[in-house]
Every structure is written in structure tokens, then in C-alpha cells.
mmCIF file with all atom_site columns, C-alpha atoms in Angstrom:
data_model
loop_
_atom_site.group_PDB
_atom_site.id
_atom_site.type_symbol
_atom_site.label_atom_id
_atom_site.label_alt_id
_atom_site.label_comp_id
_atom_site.label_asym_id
_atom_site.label_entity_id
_atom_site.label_seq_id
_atom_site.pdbx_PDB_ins_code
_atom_site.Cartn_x
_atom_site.Cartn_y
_atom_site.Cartn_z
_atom_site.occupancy
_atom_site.B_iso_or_equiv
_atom_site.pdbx_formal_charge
_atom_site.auth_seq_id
_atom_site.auth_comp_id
_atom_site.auth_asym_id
_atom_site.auth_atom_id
_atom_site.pdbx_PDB_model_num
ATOM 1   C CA . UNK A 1 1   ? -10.785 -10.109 -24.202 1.00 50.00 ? 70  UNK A CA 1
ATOM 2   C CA . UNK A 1 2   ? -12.296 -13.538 -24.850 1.00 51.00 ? 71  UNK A CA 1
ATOM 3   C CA . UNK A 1 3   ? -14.817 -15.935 -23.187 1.00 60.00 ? 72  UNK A CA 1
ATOM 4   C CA . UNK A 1 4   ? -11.718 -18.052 -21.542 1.00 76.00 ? 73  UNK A CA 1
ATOM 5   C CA . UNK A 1 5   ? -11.983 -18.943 -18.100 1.00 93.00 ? 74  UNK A CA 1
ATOM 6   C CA . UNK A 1 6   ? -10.196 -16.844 -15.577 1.00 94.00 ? 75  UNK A CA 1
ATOM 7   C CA . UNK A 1 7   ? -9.030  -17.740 -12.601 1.00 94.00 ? 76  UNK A CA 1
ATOM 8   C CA . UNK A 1 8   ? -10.860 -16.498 -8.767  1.00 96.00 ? 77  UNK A CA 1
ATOM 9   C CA . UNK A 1 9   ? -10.603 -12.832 -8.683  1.00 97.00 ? 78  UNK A CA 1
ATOM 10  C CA . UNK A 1 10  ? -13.456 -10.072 -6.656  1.00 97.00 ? 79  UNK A CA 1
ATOM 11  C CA . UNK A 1 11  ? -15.638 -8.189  -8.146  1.00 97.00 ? 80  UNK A CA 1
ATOM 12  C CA . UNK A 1 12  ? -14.665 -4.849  -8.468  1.00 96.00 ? 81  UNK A CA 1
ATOM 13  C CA . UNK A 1 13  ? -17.101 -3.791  -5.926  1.00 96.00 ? 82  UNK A CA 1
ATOM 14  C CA . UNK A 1 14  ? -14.917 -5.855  -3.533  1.00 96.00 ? 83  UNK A CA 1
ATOM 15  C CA . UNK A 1 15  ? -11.957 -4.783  -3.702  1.00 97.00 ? 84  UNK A CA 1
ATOM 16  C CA . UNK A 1 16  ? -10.532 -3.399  -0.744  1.00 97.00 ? 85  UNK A CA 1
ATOM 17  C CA . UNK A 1 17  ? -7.812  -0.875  -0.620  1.00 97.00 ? 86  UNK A CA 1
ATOM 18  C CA . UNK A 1 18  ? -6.190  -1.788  2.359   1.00 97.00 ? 87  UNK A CA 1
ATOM 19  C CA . UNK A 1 19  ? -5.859  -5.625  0.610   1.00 98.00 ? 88  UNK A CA 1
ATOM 20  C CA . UNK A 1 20  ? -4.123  -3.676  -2.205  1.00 98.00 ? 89  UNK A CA 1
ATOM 21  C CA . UNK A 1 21  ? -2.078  -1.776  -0.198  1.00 98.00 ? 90  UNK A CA 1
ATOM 22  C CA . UNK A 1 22  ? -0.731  -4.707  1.214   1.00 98.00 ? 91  UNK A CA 1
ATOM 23  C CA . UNK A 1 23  ? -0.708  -6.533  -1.921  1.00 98.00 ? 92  UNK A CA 1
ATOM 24  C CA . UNK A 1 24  ? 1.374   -3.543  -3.331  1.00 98.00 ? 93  UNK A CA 1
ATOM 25  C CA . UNK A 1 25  ? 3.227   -3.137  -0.522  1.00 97.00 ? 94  UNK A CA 1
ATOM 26  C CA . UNK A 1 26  ? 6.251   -5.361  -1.319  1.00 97.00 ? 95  UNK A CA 1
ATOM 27  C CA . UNK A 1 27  ? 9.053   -5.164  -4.232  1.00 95.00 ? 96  UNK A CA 1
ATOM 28  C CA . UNK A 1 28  ? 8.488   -7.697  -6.065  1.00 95.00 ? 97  UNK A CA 1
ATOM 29  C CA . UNK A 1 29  ? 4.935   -7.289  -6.755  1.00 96.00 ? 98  UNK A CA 1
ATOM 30  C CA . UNK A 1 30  ? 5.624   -3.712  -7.148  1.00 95.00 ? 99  UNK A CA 1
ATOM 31  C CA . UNK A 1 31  ? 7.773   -4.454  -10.246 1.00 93.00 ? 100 UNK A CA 1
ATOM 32  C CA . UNK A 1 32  ? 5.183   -7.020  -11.488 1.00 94.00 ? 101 UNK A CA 1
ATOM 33  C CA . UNK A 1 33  ? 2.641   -4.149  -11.435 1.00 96.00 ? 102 UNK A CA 1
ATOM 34  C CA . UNK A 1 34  ? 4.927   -1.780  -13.324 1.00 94.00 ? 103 UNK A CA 1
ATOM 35  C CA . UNK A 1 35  ? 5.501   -4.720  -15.864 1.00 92.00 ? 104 UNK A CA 1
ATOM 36  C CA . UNK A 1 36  ? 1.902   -5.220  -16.145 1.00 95.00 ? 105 UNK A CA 1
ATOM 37  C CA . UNK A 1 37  ? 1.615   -1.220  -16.537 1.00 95.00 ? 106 UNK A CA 1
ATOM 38  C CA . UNK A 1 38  ? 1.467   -2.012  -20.101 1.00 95.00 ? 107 UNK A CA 1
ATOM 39  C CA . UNK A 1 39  ? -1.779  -3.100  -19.892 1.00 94.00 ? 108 UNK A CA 1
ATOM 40  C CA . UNK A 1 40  ? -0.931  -6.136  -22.257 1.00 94.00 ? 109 UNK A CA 1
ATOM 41  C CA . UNK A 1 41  ? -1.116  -9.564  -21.374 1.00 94.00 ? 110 UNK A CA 1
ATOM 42  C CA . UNK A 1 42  ? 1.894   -11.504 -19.695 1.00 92.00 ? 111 UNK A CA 1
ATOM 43  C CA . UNK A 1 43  ? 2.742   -14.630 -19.460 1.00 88.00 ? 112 UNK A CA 1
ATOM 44  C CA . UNK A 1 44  ? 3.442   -16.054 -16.270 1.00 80.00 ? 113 UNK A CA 1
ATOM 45  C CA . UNK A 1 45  ? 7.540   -16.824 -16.651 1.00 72.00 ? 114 UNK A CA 1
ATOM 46  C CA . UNK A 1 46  ? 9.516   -15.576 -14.459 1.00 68.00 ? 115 UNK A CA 1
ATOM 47  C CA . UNK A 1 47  ? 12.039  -14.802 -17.226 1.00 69.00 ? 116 UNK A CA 1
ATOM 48  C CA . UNK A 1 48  ? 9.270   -13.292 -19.129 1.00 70.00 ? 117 UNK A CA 1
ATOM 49  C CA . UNK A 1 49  ? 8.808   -10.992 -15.911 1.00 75.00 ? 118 UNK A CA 1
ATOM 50  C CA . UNK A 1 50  ? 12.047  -10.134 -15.671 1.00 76.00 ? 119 UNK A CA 1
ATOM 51  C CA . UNK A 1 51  ? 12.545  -12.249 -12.434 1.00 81.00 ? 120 UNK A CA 1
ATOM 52  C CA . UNK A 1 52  ? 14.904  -15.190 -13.329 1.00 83.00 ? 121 UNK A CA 1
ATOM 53  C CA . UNK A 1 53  ? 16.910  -14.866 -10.138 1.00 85.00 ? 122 UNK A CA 1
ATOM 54  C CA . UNK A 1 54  ? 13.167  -15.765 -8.317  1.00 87.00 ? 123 UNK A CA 1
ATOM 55  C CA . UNK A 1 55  ? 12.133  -19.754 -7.882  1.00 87.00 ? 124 UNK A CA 1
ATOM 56  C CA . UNK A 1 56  ? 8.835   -19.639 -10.460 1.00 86.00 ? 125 UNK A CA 1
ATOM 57  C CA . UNK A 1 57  ? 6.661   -20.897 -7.699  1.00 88.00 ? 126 UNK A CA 1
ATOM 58  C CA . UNK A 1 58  ? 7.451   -17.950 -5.366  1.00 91.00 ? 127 UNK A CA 1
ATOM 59  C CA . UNK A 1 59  ? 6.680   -15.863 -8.744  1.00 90.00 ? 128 UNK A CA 1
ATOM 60  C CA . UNK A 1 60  ? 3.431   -17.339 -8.963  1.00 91.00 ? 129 UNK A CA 1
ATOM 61  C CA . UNK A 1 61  ? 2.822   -16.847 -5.038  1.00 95.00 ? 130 UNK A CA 1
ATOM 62  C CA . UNK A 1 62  ? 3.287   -12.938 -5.745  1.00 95.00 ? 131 UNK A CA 1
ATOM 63  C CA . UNK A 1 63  ? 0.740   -13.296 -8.815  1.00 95.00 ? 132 UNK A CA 1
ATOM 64  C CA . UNK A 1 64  ? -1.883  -14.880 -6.739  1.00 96.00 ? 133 UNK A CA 1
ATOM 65  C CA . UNK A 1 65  ? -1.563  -11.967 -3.950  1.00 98.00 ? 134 UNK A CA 1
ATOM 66  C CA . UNK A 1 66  ? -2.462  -9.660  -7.016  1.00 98.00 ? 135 UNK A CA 1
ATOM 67  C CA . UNK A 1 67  ? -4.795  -11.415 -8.016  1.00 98.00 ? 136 UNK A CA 1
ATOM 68  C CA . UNK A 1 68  ? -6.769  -11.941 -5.141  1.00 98.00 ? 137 UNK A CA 1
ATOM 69  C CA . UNK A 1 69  ? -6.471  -8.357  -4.377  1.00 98.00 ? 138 UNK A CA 1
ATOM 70  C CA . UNK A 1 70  ? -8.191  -7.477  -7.529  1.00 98.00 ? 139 UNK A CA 1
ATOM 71  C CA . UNK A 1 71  ? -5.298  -5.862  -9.596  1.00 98.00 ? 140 UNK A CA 1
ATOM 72  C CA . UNK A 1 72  ? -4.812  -8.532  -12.102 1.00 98.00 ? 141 UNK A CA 1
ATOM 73  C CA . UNK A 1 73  ? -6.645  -10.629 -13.304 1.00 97.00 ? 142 UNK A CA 1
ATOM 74  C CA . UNK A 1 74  ? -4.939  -14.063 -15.154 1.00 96.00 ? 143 UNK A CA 1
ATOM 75  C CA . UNK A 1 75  ? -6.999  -15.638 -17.968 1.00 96.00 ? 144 UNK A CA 1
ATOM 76  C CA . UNK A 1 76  ? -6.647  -19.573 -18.798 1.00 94.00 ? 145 UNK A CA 1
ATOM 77  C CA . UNK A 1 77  ? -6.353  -20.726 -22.598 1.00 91.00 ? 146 UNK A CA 1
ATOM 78  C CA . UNK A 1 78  ? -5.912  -24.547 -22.370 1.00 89.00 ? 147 UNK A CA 1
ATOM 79  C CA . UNK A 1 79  ? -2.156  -24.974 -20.614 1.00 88.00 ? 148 UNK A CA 1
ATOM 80  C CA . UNK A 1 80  ? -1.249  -21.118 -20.881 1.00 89.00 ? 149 UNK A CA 1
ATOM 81  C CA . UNK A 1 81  ? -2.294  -18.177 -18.661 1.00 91.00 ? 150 UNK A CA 1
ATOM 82  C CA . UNK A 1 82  ? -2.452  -14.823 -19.307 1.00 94.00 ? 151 UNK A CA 1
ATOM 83  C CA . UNK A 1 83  ? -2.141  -11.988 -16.577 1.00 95.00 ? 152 UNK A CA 1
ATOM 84  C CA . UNK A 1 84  ? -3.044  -8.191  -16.526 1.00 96.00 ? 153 UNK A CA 1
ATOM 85  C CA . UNK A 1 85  ? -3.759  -5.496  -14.637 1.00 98.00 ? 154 UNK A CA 1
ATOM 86  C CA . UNK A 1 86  ? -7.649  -4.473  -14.130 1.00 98.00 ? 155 UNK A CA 1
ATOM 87  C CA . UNK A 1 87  ? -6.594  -1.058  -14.839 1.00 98.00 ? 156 UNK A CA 1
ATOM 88  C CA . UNK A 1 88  ? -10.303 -0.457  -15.783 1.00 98.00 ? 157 UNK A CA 1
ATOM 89  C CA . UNK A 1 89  ? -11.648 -1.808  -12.797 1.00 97.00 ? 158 UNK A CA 1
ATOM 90  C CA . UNK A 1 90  ? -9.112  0.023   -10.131 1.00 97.00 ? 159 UNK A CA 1
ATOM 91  C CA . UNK A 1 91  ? -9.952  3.363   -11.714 1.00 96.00 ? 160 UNK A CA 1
ATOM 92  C CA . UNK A 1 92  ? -13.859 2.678   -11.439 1.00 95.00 ? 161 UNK A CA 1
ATOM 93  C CA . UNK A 1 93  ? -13.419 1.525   -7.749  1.00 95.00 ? 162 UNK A CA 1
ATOM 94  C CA . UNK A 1 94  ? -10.728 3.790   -6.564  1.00 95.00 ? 163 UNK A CA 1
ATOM 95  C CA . UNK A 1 95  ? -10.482 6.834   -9.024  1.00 92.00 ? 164 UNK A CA 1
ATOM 96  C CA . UNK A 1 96  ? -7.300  8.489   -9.009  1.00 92.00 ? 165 UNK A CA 1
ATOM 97  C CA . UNK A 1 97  ? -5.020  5.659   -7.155  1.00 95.00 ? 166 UNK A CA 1
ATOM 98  C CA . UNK A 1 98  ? -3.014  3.944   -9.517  1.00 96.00 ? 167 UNK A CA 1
ATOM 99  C CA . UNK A 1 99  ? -2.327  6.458   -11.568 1.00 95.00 ? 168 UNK A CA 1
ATOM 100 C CA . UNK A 1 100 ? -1.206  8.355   -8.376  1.00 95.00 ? 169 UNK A CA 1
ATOM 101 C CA . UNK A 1 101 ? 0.730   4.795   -7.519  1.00 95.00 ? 170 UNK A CA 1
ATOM 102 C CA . UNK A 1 102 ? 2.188   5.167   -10.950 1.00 95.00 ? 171 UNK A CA 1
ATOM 103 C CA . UNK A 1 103 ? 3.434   8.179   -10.794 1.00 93.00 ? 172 UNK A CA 1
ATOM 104 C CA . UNK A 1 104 ? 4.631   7.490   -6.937  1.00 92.00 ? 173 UNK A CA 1
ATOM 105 C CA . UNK A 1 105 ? 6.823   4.859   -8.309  1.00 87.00 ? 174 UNK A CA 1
ATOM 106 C CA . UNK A 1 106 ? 8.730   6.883   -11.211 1.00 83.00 ? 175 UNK A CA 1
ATOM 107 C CA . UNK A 1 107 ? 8.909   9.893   -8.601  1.00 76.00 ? 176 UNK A CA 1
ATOM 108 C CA . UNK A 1 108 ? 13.248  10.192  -8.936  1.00 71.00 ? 177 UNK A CA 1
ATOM 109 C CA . UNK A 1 109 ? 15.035  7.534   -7.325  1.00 59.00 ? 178 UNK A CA 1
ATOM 110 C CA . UNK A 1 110 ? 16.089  8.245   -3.292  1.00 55.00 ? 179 UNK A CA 1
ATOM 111 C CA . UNK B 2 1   ? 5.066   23.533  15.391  1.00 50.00 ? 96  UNK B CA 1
ATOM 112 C CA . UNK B 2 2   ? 8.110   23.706  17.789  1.00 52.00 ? 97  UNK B CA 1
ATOM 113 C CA . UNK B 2 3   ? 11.612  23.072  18.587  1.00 60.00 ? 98  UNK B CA 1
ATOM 114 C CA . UNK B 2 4   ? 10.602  19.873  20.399  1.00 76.00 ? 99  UNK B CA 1
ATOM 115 C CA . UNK B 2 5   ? 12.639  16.611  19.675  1.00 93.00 ? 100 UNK B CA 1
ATOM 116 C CA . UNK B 2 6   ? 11.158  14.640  17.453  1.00 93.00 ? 101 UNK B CA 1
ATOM 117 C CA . UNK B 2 7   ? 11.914  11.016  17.165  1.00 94.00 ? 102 UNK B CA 1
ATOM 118 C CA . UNK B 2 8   ? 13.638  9.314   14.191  1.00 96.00 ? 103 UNK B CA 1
ATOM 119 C CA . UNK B 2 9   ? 12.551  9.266   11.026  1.00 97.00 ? 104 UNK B CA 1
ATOM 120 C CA . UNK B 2 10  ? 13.483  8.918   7.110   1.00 97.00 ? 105 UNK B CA 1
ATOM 121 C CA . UNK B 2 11  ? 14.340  12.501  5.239   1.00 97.00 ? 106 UNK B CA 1
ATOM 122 C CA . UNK B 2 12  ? 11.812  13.384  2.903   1.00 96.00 ? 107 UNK B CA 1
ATOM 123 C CA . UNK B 2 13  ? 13.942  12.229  -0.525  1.00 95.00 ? 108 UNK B CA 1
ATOM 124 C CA . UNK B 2 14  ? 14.073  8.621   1.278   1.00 96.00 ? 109 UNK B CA 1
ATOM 125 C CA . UNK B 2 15  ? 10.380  7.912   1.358   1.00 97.00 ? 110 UNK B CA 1
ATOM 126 C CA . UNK B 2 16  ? 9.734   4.852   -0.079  1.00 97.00 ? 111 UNK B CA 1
ATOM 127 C CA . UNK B 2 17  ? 6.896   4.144   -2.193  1.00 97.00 ? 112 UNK B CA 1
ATOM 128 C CA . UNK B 2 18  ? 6.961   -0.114  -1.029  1.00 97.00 ? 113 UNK B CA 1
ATOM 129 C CA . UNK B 2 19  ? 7.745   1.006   2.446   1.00 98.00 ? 114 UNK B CA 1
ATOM 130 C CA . UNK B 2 20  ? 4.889   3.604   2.560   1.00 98.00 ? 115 UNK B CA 1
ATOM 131 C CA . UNK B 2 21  ? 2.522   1.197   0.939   1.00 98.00 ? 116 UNK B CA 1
ATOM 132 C CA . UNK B 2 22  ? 3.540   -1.989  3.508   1.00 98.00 ? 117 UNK B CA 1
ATOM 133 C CA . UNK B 2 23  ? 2.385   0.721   6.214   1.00 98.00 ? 118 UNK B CA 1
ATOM 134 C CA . UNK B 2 24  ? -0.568  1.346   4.956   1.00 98.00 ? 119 UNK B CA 1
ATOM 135 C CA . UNK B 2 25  ? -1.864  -2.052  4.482   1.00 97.00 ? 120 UNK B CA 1
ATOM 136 C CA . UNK B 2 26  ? -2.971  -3.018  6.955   1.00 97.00 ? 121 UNK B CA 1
ATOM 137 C CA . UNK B 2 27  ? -6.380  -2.222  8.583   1.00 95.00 ? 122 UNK B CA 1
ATOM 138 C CA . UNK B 2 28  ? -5.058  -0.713  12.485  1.00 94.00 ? 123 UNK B CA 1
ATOM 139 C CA . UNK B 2 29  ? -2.317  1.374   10.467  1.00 96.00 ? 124 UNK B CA 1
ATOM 140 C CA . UNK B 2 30  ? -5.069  3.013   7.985   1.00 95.00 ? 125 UNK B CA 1
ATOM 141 C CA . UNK B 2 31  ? -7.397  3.508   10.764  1.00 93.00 ? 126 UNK B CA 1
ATOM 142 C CA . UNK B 2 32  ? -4.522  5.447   12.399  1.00 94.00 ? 127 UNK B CA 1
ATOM 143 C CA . UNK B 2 33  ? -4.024  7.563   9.318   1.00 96.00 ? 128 UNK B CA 1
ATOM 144 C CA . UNK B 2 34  ? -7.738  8.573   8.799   1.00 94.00 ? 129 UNK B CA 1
ATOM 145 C CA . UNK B 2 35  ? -7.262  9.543   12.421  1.00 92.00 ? 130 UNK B CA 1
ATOM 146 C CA . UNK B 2 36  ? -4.086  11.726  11.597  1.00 95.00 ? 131 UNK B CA 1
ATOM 147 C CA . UNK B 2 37  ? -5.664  12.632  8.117   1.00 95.00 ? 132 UNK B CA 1
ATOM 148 C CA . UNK B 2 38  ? -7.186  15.857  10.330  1.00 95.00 ? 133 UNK B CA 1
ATOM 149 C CA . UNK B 2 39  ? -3.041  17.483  10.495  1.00 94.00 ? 134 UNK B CA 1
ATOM 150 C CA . UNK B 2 40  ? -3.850  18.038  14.163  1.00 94.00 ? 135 UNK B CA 1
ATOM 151 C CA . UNK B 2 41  ? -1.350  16.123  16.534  1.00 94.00 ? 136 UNK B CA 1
ATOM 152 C CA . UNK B 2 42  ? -2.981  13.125  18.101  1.00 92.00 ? 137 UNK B CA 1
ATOM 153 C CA . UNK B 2 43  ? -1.542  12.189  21.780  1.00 88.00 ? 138 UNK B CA 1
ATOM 154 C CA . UNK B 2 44  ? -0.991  8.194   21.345  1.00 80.00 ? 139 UNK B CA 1
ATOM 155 C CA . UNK B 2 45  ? -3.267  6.490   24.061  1.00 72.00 ? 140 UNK B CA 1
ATOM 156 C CA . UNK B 2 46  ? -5.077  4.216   22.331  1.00 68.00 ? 141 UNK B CA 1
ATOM 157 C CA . UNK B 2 47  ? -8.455  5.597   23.629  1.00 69.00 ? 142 UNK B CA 1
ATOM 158 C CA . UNK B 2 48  ? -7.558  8.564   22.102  1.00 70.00 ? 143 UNK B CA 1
ATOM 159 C CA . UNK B 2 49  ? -7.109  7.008   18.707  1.00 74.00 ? 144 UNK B CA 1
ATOM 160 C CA . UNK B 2 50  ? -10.794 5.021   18.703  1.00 76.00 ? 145 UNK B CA 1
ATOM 161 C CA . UNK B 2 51  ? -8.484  1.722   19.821  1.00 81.00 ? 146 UNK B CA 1
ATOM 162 C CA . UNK B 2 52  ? -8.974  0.668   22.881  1.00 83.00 ? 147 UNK B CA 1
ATOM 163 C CA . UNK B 2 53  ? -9.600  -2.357  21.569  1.00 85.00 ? 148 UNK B CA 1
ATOM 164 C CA . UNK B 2 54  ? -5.555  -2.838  20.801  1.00 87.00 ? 149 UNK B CA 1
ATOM 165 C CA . UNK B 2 55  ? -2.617  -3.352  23.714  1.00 87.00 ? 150 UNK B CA 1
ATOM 166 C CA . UNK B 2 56  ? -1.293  0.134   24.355  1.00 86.00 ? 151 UNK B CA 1
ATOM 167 C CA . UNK B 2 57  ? 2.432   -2.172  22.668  1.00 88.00 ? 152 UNK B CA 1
ATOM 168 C CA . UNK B 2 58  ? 0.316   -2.950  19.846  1.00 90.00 ? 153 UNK B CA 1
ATOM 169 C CA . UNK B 2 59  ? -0.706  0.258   19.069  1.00 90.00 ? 154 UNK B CA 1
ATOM 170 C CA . UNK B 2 60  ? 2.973   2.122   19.742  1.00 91.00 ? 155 UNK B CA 1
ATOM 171 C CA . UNK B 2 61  ? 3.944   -1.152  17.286  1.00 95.00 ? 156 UNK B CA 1
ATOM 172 C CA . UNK B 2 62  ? 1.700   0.375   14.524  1.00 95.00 ? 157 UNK B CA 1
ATOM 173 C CA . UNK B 2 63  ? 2.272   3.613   15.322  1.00 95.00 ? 158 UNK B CA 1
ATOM 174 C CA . UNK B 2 64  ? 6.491   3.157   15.100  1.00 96.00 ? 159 UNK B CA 1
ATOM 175 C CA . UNK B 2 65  ? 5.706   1.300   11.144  1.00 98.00 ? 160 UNK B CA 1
ATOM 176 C CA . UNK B 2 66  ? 3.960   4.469   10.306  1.00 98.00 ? 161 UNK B CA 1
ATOM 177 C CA . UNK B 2 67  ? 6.556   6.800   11.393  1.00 98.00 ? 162 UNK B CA 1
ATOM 178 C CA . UNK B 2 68  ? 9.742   4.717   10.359  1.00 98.00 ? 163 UNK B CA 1
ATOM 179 C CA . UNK B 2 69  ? 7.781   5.033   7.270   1.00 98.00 ? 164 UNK B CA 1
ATOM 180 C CA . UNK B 2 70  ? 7.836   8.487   6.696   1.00 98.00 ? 165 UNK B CA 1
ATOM 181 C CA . UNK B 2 71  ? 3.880   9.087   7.163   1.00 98.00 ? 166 UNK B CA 1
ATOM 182 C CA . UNK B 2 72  ? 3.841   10.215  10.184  1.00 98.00 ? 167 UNK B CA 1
ATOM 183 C CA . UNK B 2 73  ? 6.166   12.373  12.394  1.00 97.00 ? 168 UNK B CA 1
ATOM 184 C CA . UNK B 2 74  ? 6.309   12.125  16.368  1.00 96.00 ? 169 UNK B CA 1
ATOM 185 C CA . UNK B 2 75  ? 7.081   15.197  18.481  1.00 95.00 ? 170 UNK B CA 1
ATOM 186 C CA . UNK B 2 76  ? 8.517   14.868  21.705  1.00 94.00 ? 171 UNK B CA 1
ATOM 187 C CA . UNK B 2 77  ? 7.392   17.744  24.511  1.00 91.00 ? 172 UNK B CA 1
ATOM 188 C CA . UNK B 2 78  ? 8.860   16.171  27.751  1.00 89.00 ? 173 UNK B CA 1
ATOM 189 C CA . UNK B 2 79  ? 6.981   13.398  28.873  1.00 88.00 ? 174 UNK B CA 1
ATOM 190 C CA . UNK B 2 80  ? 4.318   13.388  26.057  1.00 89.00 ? 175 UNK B CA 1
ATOM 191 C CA . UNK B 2 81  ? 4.477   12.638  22.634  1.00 91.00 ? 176 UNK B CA 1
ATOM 192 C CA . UNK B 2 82  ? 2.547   14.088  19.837  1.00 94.00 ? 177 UNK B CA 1
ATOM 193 C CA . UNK B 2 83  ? 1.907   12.635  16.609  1.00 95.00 ? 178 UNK B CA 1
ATOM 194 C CA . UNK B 2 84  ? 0.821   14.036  13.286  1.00 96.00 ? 179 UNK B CA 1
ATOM 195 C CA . UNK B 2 85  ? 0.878   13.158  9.569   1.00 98.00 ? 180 UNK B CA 1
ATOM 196 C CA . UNK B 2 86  ? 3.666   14.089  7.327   1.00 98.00 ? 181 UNK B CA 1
ATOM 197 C CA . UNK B 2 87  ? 0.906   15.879  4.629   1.00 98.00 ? 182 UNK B CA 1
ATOM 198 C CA . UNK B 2 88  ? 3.428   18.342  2.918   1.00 98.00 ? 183 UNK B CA 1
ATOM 199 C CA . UNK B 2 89  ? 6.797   16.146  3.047   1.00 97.00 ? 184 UNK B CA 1
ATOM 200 C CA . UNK B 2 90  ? 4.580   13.151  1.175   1.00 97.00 ? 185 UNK B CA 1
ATOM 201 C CA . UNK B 2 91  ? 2.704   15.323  -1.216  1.00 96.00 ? 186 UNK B CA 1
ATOM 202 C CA . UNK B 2 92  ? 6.516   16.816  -2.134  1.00 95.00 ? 187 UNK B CA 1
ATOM 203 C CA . UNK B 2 93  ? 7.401   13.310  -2.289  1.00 95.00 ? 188 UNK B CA 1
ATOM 204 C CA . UNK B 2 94  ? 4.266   11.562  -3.875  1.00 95.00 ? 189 UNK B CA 1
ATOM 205 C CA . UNK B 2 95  ? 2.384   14.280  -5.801  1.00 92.00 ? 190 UNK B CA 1
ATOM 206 C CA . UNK B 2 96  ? -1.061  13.463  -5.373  1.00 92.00 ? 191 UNK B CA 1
ATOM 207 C CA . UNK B 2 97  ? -0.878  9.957   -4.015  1.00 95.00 ? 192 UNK B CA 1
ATOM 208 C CA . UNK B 2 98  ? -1.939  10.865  -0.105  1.00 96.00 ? 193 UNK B CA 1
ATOM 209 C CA . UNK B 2 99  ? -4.870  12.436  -1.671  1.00 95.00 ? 194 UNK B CA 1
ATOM 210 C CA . UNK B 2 100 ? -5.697  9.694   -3.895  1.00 95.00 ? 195 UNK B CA 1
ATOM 211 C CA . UNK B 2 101 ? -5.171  6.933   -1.086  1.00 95.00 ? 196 UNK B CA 1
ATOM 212 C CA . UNK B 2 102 ? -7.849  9.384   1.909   1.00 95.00 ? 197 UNK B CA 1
ATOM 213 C CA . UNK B 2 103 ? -10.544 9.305   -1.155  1.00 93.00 ? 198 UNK B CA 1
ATOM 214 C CA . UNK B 2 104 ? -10.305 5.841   -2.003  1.00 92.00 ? 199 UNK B CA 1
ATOM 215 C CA . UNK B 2 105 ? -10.410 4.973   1.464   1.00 87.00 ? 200 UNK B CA 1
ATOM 216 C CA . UNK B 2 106 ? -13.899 7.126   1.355   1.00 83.00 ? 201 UNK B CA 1
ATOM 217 C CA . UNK B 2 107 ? -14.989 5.096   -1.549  1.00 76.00 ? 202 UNK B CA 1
ATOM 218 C CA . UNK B 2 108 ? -18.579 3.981   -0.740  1.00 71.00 ? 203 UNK B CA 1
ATOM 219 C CA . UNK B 2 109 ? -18.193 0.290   1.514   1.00 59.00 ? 204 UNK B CA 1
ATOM 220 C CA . UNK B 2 110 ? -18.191 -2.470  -0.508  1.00 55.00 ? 205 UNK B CA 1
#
């Protein structure tokens, strides 16, 4: 972690679960949460995200709705941004939940 | 629980993890859950539910996203209706996740 600037995000105190219910509650951002699973940081491409067949601004649309949830949070370094999960920060506010999500989402295919 | 009809709803195996989530965020649809999160069957007036606030449509709207779902399950006895949650087919589903999702939602207020 370094002293960049990040972009708006709540404190952790603020997040609210029904926000990242809904923020989770859509496939697209569910697969950006299982990229960011990794707890590394991602760049914001979609082909680095695994979404070329998306337009990149309806990529970055999905990222902010994360974002503003609380579930990533996306760190500026001059033209670049960096994106990751608060994994940390969910856990503290809501212990159990993503790992239960987590686990939800590998549960065997329908 | 009886031989009643019950109105339509996914098989356990097709529970879907987005679908469940979309449900559940949003603020009406969680309050109906804490409501349910008792396993007793709750008759659907909206008085009844702490909602008289909401259209009796509105409501029934809500009340058909949780059950199309899978979360809840709606039992037909004649003219009533009877609704209750799905505990045991979503912790088969989801192991742990319901329980994870009721204590978040008891996290202290932000």
C-alpha cells in the first residue's frame, strides 16, 4: 500500500450490506469480485479483467458500483489505477460474508 | 408443513448465487427476510409484514423476487397464502451464507 490518492470510497463503518448486495447482485460484477479474489491489484482493462466482449466504459461503470459500495477500493498512480478488493475491511464490518459469498459462488455449478 | 400447493419456484440445485443476491439488495426485500428469518409462515398483508407503508402490488412485487429467487417458498391453503423462508434448501445450497448475510445485517448501524 502506498500514500497514492484513491479514488471516493466509505469508510468501512459505512458500508451497508444491502448496497453490497446489490452491488454484488449482478454477473458481471460478480466475476470482477472473483477476479479481484486474489487480493492483488488490477488494472482497470477490460481485457485485463477478462471482459473484452464488454465496451470499457460499461467496465468501468461496474467498477464504480464496487467501489462505492465499499468492496474495492481503486488507487491512482499518475495515469494508471489500481483496483482491489477491501477484503480487510468487509471482514471487520461484516465478519463471515465474503468468505461465505466466496464459497457461495464455487458451490457446483446448477 | 402440508400438502398445500405451493406456488412456483426454482429447485434447490438452481439457486443462484447473482439471483439470490439481486433479491436481497434491496432495502423492502431484506426487511421482508428479517421478517421471515423467524421460519414461521408470515400471511402477506403488508400490515402484517411492518409495511403498511408499501401498496399491497408493491409488496406482492417484492415478495414474488424473493420467491422466484429461491429464498422464500409460498404455500397455498385455499384462499390464503403463507409464506416462509427457504432456511434448509439455501443452507444445502449456500453453506453458511444465510447465516452470514442475518448477522451482518445485525452488525451494529453504521
Amino acid at each position: 500500500m502506498t500514500d497514492d490518492e484513491r479514488l471516493p470510497q466509505p469508510a468501512t463503518a459505512d458500508i451497508d450490506l444491502v448496497t453490497v448486495l446489490h452491488a454484488l447482485g449482478d454477473p458481471v460484477r460478480m466475476t470482477l469480485l472473483l477476479s479481484y479474489a486474489d487480493d492483488a491489484e488490477h488494472s482497470c482493462g477490460p481485457r485485463d479483467l477478462g471482459l473484452d466482449h464488454l465496451h470499457k466504459s460499461t467496465v468501468s461503470h461496474h467498477m464504480r458500483v464496487l467501489r462505492e459500495a465499499g468492496v474495492t477500493t481503486t488507487r491512482v498512480a499518475g495515469r494508471n489505477r489500481f483496483v482491489s478488493l477491501r477484503r480487510a475491511d468487509l471482514d471487520s464490518r461484516f465478519p463471515g460474508l465474503l468468505d461465505a459469498l466466496l464459497a457461495a459462488q464455487a458451490a457446483p455449478a446448477r
